Short mmCIF file of N, CA and C in Angstrom, two decimals:
data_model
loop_
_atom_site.label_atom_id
_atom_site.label_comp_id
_atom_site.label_asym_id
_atom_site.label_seq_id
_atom_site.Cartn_x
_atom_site.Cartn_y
_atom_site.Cartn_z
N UNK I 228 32.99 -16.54 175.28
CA UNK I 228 32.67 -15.33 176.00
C UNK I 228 31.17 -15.06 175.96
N UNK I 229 30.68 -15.39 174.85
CA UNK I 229 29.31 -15.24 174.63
C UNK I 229 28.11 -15.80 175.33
N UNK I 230 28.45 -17.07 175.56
CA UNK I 230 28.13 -17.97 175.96
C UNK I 230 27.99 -17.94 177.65
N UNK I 231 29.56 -17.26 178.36
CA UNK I 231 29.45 -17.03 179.81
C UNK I 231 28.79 -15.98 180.18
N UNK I 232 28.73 -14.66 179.01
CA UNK I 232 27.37 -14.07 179.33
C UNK I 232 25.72 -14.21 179.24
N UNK I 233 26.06 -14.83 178.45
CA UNK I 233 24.69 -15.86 178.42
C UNK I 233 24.39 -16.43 179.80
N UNK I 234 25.33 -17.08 180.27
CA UNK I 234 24.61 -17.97 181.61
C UNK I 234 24.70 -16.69 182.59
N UNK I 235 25.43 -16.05 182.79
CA UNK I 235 25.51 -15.15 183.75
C UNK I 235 23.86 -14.21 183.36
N UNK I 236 23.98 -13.80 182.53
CA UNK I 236 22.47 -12.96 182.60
C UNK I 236 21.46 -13.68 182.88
N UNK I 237 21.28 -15.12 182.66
CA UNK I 237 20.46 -16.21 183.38
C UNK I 237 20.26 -16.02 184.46
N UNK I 238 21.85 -16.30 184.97
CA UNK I 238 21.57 -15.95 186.78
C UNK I 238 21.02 -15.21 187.30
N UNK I 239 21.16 -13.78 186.84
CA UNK I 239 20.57 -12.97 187.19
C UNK I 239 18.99 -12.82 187.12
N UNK I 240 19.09 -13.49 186.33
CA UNK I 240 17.52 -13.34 186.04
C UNK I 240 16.79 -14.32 187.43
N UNK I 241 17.45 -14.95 187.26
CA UNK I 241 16.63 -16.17 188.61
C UNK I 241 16.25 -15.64 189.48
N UNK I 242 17.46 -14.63 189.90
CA UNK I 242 17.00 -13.88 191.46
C UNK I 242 15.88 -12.58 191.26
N UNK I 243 15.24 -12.54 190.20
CA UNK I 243 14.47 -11.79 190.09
C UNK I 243 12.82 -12.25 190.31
N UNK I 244 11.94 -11.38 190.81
CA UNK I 244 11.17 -12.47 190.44
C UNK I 244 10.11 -10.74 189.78
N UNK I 245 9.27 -11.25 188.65
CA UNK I 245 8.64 -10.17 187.57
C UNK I 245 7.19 -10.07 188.41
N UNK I 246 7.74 -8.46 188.07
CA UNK I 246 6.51 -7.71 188.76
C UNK I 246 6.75 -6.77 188.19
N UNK I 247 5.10 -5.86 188.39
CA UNK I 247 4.75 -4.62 187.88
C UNK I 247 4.53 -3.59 188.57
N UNK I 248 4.47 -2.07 188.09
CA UNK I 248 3.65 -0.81 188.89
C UNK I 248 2.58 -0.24 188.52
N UNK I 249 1.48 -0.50 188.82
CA UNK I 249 0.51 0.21 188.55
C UNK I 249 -0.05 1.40 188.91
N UNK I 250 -0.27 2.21 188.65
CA UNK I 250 -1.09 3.42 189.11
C UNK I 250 -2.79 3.22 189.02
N UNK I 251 -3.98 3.00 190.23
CA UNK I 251 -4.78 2.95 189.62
C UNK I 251 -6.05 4.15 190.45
N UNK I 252 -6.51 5.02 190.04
CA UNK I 252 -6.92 5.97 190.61
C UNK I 252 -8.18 5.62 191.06
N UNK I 253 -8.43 5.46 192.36
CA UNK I 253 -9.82 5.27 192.20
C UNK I 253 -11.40 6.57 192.64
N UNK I 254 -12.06 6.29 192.27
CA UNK I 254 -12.92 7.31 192.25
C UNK I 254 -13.56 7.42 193.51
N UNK I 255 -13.80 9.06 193.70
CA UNK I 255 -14.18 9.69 195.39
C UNK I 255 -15.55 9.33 195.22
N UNK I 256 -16.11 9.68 194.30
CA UNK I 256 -17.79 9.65 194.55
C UNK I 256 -18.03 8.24 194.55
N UNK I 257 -17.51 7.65 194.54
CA UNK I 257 -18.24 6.32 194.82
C UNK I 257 -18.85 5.65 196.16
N UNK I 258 -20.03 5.55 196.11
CA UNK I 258 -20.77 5.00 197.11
C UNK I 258 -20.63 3.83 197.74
N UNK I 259 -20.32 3.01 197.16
CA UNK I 259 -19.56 1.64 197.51
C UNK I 259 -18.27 1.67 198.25
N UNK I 260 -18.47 1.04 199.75
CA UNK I 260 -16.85 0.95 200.48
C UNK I 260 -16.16 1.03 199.69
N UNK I 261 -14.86 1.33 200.12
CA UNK I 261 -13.60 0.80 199.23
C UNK I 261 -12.67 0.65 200.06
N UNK I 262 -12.54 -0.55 199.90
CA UNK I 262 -11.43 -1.38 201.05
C UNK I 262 -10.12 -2.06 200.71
N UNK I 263 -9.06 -1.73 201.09
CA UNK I 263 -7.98 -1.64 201.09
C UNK I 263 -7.40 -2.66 202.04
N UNK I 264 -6.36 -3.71 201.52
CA UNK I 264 -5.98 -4.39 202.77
C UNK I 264 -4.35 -4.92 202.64
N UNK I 265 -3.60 -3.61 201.91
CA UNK I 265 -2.36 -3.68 201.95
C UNK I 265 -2.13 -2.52 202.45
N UNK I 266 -1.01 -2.22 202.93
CA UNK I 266 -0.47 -0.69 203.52
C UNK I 266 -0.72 0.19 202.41
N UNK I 267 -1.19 1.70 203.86
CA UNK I 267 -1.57 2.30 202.64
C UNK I 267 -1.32 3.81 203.50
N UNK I 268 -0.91 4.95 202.97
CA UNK I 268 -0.10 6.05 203.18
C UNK I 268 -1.40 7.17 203.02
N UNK I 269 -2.06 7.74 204.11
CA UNK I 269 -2.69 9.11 203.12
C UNK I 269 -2.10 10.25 203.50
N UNK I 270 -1.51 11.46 202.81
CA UNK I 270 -1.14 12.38 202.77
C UNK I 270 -1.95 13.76 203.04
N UNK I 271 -2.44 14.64 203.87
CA UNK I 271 -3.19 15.33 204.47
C UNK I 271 -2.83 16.27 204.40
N UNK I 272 -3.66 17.48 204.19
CA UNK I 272 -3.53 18.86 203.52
C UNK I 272 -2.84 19.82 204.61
N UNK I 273 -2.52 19.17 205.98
CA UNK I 273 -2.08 20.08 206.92
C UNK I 273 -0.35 19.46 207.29
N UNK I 274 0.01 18.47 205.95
CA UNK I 274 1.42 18.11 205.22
C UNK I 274 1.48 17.14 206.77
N UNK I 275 0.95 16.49 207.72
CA UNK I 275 0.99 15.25 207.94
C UNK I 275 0.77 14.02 207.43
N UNK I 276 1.21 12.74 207.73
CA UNK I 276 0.53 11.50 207.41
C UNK I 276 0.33 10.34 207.65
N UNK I 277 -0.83 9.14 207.37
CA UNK I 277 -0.96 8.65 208.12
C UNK I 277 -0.39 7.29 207.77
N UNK I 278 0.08 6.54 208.22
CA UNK I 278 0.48 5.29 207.69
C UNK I 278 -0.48 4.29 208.00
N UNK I 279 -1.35 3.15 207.37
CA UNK I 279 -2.44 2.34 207.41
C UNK I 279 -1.77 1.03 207.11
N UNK I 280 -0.49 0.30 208.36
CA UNK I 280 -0.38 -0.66 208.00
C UNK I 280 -0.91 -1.94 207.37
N UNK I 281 -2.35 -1.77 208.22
CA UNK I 281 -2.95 -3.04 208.23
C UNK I 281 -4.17 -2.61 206.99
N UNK I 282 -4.01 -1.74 206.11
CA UNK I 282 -5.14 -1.38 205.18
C UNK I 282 -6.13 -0.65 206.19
N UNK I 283 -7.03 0.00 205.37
CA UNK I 283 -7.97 0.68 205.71
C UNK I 283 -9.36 0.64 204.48
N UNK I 284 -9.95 0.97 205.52
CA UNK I 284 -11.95 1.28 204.46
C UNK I 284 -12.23 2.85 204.39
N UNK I 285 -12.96 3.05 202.99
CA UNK I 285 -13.52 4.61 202.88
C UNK I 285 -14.98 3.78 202.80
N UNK I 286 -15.38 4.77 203.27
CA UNK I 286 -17.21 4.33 203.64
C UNK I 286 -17.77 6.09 203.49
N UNK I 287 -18.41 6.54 203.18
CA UNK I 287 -19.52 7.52 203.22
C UNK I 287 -18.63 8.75 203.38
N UNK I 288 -17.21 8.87 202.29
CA UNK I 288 -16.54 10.41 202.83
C UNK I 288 -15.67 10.15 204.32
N UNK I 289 -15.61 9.11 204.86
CA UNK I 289 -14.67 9.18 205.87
C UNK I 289 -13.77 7.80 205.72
N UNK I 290 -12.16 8.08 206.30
CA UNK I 290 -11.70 6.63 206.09
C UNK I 290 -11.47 5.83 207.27
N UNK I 291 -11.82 4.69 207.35
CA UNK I 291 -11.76 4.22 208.73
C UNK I 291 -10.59 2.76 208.62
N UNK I 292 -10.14 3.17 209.99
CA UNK I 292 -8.54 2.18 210.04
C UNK I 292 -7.84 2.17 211.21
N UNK I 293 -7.12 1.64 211.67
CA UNK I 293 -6.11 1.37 212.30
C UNK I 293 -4.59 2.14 212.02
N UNK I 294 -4.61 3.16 212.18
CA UNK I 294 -3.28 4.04 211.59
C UNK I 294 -2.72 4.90 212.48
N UNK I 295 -1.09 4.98 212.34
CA UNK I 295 -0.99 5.82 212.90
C UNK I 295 -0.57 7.59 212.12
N UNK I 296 -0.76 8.40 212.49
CA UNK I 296 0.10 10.19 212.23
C UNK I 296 1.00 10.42 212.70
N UNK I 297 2.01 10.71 211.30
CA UNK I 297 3.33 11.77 211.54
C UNK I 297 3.05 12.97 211.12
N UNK I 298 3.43 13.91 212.12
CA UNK I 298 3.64 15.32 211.82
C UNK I 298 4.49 15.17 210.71
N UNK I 299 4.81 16.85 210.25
CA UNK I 299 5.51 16.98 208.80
C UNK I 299 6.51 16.87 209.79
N UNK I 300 7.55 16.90 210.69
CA UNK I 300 8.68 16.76 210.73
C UNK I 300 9.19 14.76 210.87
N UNK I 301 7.86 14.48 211.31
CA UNK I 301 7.97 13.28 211.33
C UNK I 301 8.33 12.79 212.98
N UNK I 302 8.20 13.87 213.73
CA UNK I 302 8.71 13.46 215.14
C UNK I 302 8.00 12.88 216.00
N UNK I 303 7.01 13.59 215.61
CA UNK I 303 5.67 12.55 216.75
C UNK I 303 4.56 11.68 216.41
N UNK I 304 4.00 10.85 216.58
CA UNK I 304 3.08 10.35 216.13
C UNK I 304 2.04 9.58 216.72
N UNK I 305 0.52 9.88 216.32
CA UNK I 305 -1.02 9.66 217.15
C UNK I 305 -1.30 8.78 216.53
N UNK I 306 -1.94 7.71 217.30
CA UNK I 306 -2.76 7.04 216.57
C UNK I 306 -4.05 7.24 216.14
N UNK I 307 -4.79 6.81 215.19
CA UNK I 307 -5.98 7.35 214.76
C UNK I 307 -6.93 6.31 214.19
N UNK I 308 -7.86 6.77 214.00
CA UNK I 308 -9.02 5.53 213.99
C UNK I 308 -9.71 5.63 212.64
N UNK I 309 -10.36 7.20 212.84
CA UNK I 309 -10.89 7.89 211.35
C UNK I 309 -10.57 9.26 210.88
N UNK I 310 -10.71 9.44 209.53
CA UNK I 310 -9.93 10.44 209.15
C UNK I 310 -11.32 11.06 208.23
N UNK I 311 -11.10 11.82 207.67
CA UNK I 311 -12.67 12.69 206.93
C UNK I 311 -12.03 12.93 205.58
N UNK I 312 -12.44 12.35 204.50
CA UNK I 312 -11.55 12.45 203.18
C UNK I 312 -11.35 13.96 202.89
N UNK I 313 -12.04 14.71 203.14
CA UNK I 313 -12.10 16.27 203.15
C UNK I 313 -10.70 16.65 203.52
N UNK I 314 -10.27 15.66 204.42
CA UNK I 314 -8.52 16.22 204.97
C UNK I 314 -7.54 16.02 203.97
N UNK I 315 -7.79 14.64 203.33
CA UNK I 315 -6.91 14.21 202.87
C UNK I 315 -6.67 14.76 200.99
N UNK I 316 -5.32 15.10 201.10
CA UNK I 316 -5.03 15.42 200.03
C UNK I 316 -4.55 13.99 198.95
N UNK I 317 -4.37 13.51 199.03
CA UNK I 317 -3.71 12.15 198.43
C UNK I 317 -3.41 10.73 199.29
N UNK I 318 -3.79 9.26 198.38
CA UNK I 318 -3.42 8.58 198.98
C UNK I 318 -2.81 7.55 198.55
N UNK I 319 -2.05 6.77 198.87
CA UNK I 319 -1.49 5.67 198.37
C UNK I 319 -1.04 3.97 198.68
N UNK I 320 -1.62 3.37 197.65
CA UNK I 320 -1.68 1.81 198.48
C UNK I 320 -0.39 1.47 198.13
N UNK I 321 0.60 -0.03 199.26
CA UNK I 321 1.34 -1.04 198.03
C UNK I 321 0.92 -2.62 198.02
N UNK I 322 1.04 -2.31 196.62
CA UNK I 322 0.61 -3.39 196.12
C UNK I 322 2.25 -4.30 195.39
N UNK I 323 1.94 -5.43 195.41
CA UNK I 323 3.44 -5.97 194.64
C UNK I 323 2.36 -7.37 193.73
N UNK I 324 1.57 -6.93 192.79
CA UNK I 324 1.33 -7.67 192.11
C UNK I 324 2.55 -8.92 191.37
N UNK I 325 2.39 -9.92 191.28
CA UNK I 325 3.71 -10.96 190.51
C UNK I 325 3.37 -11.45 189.38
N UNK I 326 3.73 -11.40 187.93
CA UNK I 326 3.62 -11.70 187.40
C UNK I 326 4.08 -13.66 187.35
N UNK I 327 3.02 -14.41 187.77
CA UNK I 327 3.16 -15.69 187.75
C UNK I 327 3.71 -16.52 186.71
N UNK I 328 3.29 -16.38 185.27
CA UNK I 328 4.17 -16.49 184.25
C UNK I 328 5.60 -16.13 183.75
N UNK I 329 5.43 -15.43 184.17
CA UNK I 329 6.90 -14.30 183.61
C UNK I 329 7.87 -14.96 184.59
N UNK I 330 7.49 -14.88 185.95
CA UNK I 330 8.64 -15.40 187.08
C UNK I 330 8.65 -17.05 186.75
N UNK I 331 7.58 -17.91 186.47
CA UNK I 331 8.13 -18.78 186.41
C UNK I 331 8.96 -19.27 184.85
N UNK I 332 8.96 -18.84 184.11
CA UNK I 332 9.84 -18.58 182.70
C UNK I 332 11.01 -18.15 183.21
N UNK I 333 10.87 -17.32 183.88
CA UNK I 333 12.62 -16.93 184.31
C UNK I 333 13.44 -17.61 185.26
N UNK I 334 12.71 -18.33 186.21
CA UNK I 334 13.21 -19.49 186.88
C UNK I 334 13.37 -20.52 186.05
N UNK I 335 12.42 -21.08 185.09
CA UNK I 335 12.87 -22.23 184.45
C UNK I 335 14.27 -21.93 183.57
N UNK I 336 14.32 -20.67 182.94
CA UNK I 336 15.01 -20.25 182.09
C UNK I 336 16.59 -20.69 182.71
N UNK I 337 16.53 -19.75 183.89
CA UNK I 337 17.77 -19.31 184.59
C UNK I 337 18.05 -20.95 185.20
N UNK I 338 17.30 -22.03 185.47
CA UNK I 338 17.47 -23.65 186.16
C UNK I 338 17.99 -23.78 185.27
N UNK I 339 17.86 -23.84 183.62
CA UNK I 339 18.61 -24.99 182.48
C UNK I 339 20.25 -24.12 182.52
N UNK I 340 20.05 -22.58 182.67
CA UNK I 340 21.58 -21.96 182.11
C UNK I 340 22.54 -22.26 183.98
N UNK I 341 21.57 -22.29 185.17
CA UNK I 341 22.31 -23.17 185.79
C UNK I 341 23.22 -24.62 185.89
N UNK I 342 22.35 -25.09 185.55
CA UNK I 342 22.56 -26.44 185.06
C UNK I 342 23.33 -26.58 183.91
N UNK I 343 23.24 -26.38 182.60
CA UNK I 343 24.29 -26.00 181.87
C UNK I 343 25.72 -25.77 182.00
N UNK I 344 25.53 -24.64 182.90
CA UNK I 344 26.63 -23.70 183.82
C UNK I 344 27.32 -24.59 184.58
N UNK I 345 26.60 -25.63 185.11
CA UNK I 345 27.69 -26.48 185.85
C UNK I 345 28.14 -27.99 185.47
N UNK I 346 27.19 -28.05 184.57
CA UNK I 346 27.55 -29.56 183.79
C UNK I 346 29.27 -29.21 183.03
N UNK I 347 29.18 -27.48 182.47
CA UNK I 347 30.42 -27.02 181.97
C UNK I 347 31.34 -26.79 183.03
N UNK I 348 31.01 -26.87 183.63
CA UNK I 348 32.32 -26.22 184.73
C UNK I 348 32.55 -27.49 185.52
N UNK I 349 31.98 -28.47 185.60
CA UNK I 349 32.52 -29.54 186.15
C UNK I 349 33.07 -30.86 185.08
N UNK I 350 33.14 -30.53 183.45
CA UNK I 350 33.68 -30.58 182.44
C UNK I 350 35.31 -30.05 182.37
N UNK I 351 35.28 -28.61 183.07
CA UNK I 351 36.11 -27.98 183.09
C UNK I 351 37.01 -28.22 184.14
N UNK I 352 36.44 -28.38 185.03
CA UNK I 352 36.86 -28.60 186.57
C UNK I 352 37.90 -29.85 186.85
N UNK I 353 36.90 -31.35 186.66
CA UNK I 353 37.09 -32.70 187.56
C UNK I 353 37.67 -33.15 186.24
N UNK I 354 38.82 -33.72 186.86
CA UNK I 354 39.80 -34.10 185.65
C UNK I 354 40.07 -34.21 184.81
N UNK I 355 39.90 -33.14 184.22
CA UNK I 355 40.30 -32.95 183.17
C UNK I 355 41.93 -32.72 182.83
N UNK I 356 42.83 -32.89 183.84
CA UNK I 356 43.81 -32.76 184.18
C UNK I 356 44.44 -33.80 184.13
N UNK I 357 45.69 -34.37 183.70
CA UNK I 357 46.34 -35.75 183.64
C UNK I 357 46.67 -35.71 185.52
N UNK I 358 46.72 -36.59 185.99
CA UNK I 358 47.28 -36.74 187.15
C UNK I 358 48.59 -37.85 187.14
N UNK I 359 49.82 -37.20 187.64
CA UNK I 359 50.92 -38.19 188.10
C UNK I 359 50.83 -38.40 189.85
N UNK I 360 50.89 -40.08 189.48
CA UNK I 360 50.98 -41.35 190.34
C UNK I 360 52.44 -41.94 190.67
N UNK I 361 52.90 -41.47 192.22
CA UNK I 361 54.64 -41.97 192.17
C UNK I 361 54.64 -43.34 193.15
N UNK I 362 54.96 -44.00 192.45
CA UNK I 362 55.73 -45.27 193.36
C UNK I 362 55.91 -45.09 194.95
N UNK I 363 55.43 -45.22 195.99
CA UNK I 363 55.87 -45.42 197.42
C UNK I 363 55.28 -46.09 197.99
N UNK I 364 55.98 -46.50 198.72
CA UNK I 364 55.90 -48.22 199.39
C UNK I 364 55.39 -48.81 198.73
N UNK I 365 55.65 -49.15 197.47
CA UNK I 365 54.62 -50.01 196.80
C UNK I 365 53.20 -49.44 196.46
N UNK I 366 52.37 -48.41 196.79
CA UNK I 366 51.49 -47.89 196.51
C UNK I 366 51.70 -46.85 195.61
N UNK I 367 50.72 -46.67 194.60
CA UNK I 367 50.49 -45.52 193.76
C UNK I 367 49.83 -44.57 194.32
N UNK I 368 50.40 -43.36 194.58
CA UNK I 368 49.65 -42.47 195.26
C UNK I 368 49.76 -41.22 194.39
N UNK I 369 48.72 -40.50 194.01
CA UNK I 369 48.54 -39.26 193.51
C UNK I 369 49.32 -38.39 193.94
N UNK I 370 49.93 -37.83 192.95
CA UNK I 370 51.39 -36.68 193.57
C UNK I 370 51.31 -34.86 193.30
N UNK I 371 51.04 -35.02 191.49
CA UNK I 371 50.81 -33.61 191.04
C UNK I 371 49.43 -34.26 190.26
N UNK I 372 48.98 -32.91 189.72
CA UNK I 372 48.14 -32.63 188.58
C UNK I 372 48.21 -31.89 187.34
N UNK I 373 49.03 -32.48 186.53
CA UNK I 373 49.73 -31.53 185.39
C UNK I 373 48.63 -30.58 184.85
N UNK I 374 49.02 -29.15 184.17
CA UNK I 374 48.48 -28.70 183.13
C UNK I 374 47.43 -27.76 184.07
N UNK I 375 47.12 -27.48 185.41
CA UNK I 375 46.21 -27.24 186.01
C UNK I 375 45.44 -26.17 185.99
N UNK I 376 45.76 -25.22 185.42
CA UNK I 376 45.89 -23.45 184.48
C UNK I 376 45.36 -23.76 183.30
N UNK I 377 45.68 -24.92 182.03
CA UNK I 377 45.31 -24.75 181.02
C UNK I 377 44.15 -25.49 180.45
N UNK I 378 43.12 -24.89 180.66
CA UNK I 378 41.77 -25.41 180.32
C UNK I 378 41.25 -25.10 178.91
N UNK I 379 42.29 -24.26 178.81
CA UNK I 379 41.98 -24.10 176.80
C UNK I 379 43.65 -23.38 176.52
N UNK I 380 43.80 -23.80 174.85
CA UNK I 380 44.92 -23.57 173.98
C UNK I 380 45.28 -22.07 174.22
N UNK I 381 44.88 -21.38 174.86
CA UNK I 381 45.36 -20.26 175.14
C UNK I 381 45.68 -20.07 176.16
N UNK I 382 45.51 -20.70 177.07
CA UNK I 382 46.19 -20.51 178.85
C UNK I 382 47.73 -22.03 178.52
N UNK I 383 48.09 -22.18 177.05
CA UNK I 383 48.67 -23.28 177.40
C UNK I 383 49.95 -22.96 178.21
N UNK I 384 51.06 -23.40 178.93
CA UNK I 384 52.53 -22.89 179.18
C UNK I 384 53.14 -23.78 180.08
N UNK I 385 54.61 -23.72 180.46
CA UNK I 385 55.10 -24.63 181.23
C UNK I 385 54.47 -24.76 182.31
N UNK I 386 54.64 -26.10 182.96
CA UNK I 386 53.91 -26.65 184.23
C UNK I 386 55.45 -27.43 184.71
N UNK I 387 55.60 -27.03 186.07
CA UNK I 387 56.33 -27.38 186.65
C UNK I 387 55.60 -27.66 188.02
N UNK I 388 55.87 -28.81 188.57
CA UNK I 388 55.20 -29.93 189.81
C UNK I 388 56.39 -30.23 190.64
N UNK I 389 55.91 -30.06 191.86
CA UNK I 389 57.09 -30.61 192.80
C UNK I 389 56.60 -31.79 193.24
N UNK I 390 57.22 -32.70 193.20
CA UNK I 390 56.91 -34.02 193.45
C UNK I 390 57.16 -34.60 194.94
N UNK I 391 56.69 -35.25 195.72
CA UNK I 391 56.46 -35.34 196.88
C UNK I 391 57.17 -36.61 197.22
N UNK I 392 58.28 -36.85 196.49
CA UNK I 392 58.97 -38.33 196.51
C UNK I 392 59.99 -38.21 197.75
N UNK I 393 60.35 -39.00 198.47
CA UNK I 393 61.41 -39.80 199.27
C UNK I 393 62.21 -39.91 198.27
N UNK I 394 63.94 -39.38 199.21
CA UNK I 394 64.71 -39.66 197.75
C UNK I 394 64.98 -42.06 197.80
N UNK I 395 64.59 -42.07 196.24
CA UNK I 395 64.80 -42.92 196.01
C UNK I 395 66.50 -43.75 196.33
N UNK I 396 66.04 -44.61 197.04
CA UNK I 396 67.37 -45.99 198.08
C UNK I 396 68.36 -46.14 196.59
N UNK I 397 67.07 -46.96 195.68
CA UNK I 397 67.34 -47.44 194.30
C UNK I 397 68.30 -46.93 193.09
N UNK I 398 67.83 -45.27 193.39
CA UNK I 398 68.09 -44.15 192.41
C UNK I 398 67.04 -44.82 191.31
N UNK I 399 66.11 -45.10 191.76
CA UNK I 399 65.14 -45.51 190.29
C UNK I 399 63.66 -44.72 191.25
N UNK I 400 63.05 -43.82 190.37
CA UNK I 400 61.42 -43.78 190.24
C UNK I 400 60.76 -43.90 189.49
N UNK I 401 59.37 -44.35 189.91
CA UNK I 401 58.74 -45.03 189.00
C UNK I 401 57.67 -43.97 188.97
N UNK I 402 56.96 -43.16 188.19
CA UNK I 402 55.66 -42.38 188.01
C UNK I 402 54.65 -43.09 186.46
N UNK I 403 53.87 -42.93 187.02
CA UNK I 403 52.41 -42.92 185.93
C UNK I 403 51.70 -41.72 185.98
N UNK I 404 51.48 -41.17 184.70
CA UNK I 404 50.48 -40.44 184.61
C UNK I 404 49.23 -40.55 183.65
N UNK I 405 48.31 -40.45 184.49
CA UNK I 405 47.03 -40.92 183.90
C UNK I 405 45.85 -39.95 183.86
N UNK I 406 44.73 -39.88 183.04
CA UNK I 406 44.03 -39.06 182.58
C UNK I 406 42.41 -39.84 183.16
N UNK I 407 41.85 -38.91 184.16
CA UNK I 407 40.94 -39.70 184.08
C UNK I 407 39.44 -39.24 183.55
N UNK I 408 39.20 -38.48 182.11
CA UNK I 408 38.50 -37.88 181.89
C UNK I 408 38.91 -39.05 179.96
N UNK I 409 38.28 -38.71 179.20
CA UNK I 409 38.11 -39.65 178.25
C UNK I 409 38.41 -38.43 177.25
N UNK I 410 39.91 -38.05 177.05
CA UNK I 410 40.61 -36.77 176.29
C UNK I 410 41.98 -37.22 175.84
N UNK I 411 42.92 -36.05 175.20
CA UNK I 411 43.86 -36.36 174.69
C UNK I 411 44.82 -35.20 175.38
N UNK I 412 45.92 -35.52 175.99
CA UNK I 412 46.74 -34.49 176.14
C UNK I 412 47.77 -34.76 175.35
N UNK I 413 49.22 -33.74 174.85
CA UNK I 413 49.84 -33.87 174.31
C UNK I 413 50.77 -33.40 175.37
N UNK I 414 52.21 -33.86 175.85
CA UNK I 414 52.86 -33.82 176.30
C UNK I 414 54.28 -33.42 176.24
N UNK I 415 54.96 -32.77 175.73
CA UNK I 415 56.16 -31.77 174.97
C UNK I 415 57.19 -32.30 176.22
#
């Protein structure tokens, strides 16, 4: 049990990939552009706002961009070019920084408990099962797969197979059953 949660939280992990949130404030008085070139939201004291898909620049107290304005209800919207930081009450970039290490640790991580995961389950899976072989026309042909439920001492219980035979001319059939995995079954 331990173990299948083990690989399972693996999995999960794979489809993740590690990242962070930062908050980083940056300062108004600064004289130096400040240029932005992920989407970026400013929020305006008259409760409109502007959305700056393509990033935007602050230069000298004004911000200049490609954006468009929603009213506060959100119904209409202008496009706009520049805005006067004086308007703006708040603003906000996104950023999706990736932690390059971290994601690739968790991919490698989550590849071995894959792999693992299926080296066991195809342990579990591909014959591990005795298979019976019945006599027709002279050919051995695969008929049932005994035991097919019990992959461990606790699922053990009767197995009953319907066999796919022609009634025998002879009154004689002939079956083999054979194991093709390198195990021991015991047979009651």
């Amino acid at each position: 049990m331990r173990l299948t949660l083990a690989l399972t939280a693996l999995l999960f992990l794979a489809s993740c990939i590690v990242h962070r949130l930062d908050v980083v404030p940056l300062p108004l008085e600064n004289t130096e552009p400040i240029r932005v070139e992920t989407p970026v939201k400013a929020h305006l004291r008259n409760g409109s706002t502007i959305v700056y898909a393509d990033g935007m620049e602050v230069r000298n107290g004004v911000i200049y961009g490609s954006g468009m304005r929603y009213d506060l209800g959100l119904a209409s919207a202008t496009a706009v070019s520049e805005v006067p930081m004086d308007d703006v009450a708040a603003m906000e970039s996104y950023q999706t920084p990736v932690s390059k290490s971290a994601t690739t640790a968790a991919t490698a991580a989550s590849g071995t408990g894959i792999l693992i995961g299926s080296l066991l389950a195809a342990v579990a899976l591909f014959g591990s099962c005795p298979t019976v072989y019945a006599l027709n026309n002279n050919a051995q042909l695969p008929d049932a797969e005994l035991f097919s439920y019990s992959i461990a001492p606790s699922f053990q219980s009767r197995d009953v197979d319907t066999l796919g035979l022609a009634m025998a001319t002879d009154g004689v059939v002939s079956l083999s059953i054979r194991n093709e995995m390198l195990e021991t079954h015991y047979i009651d």
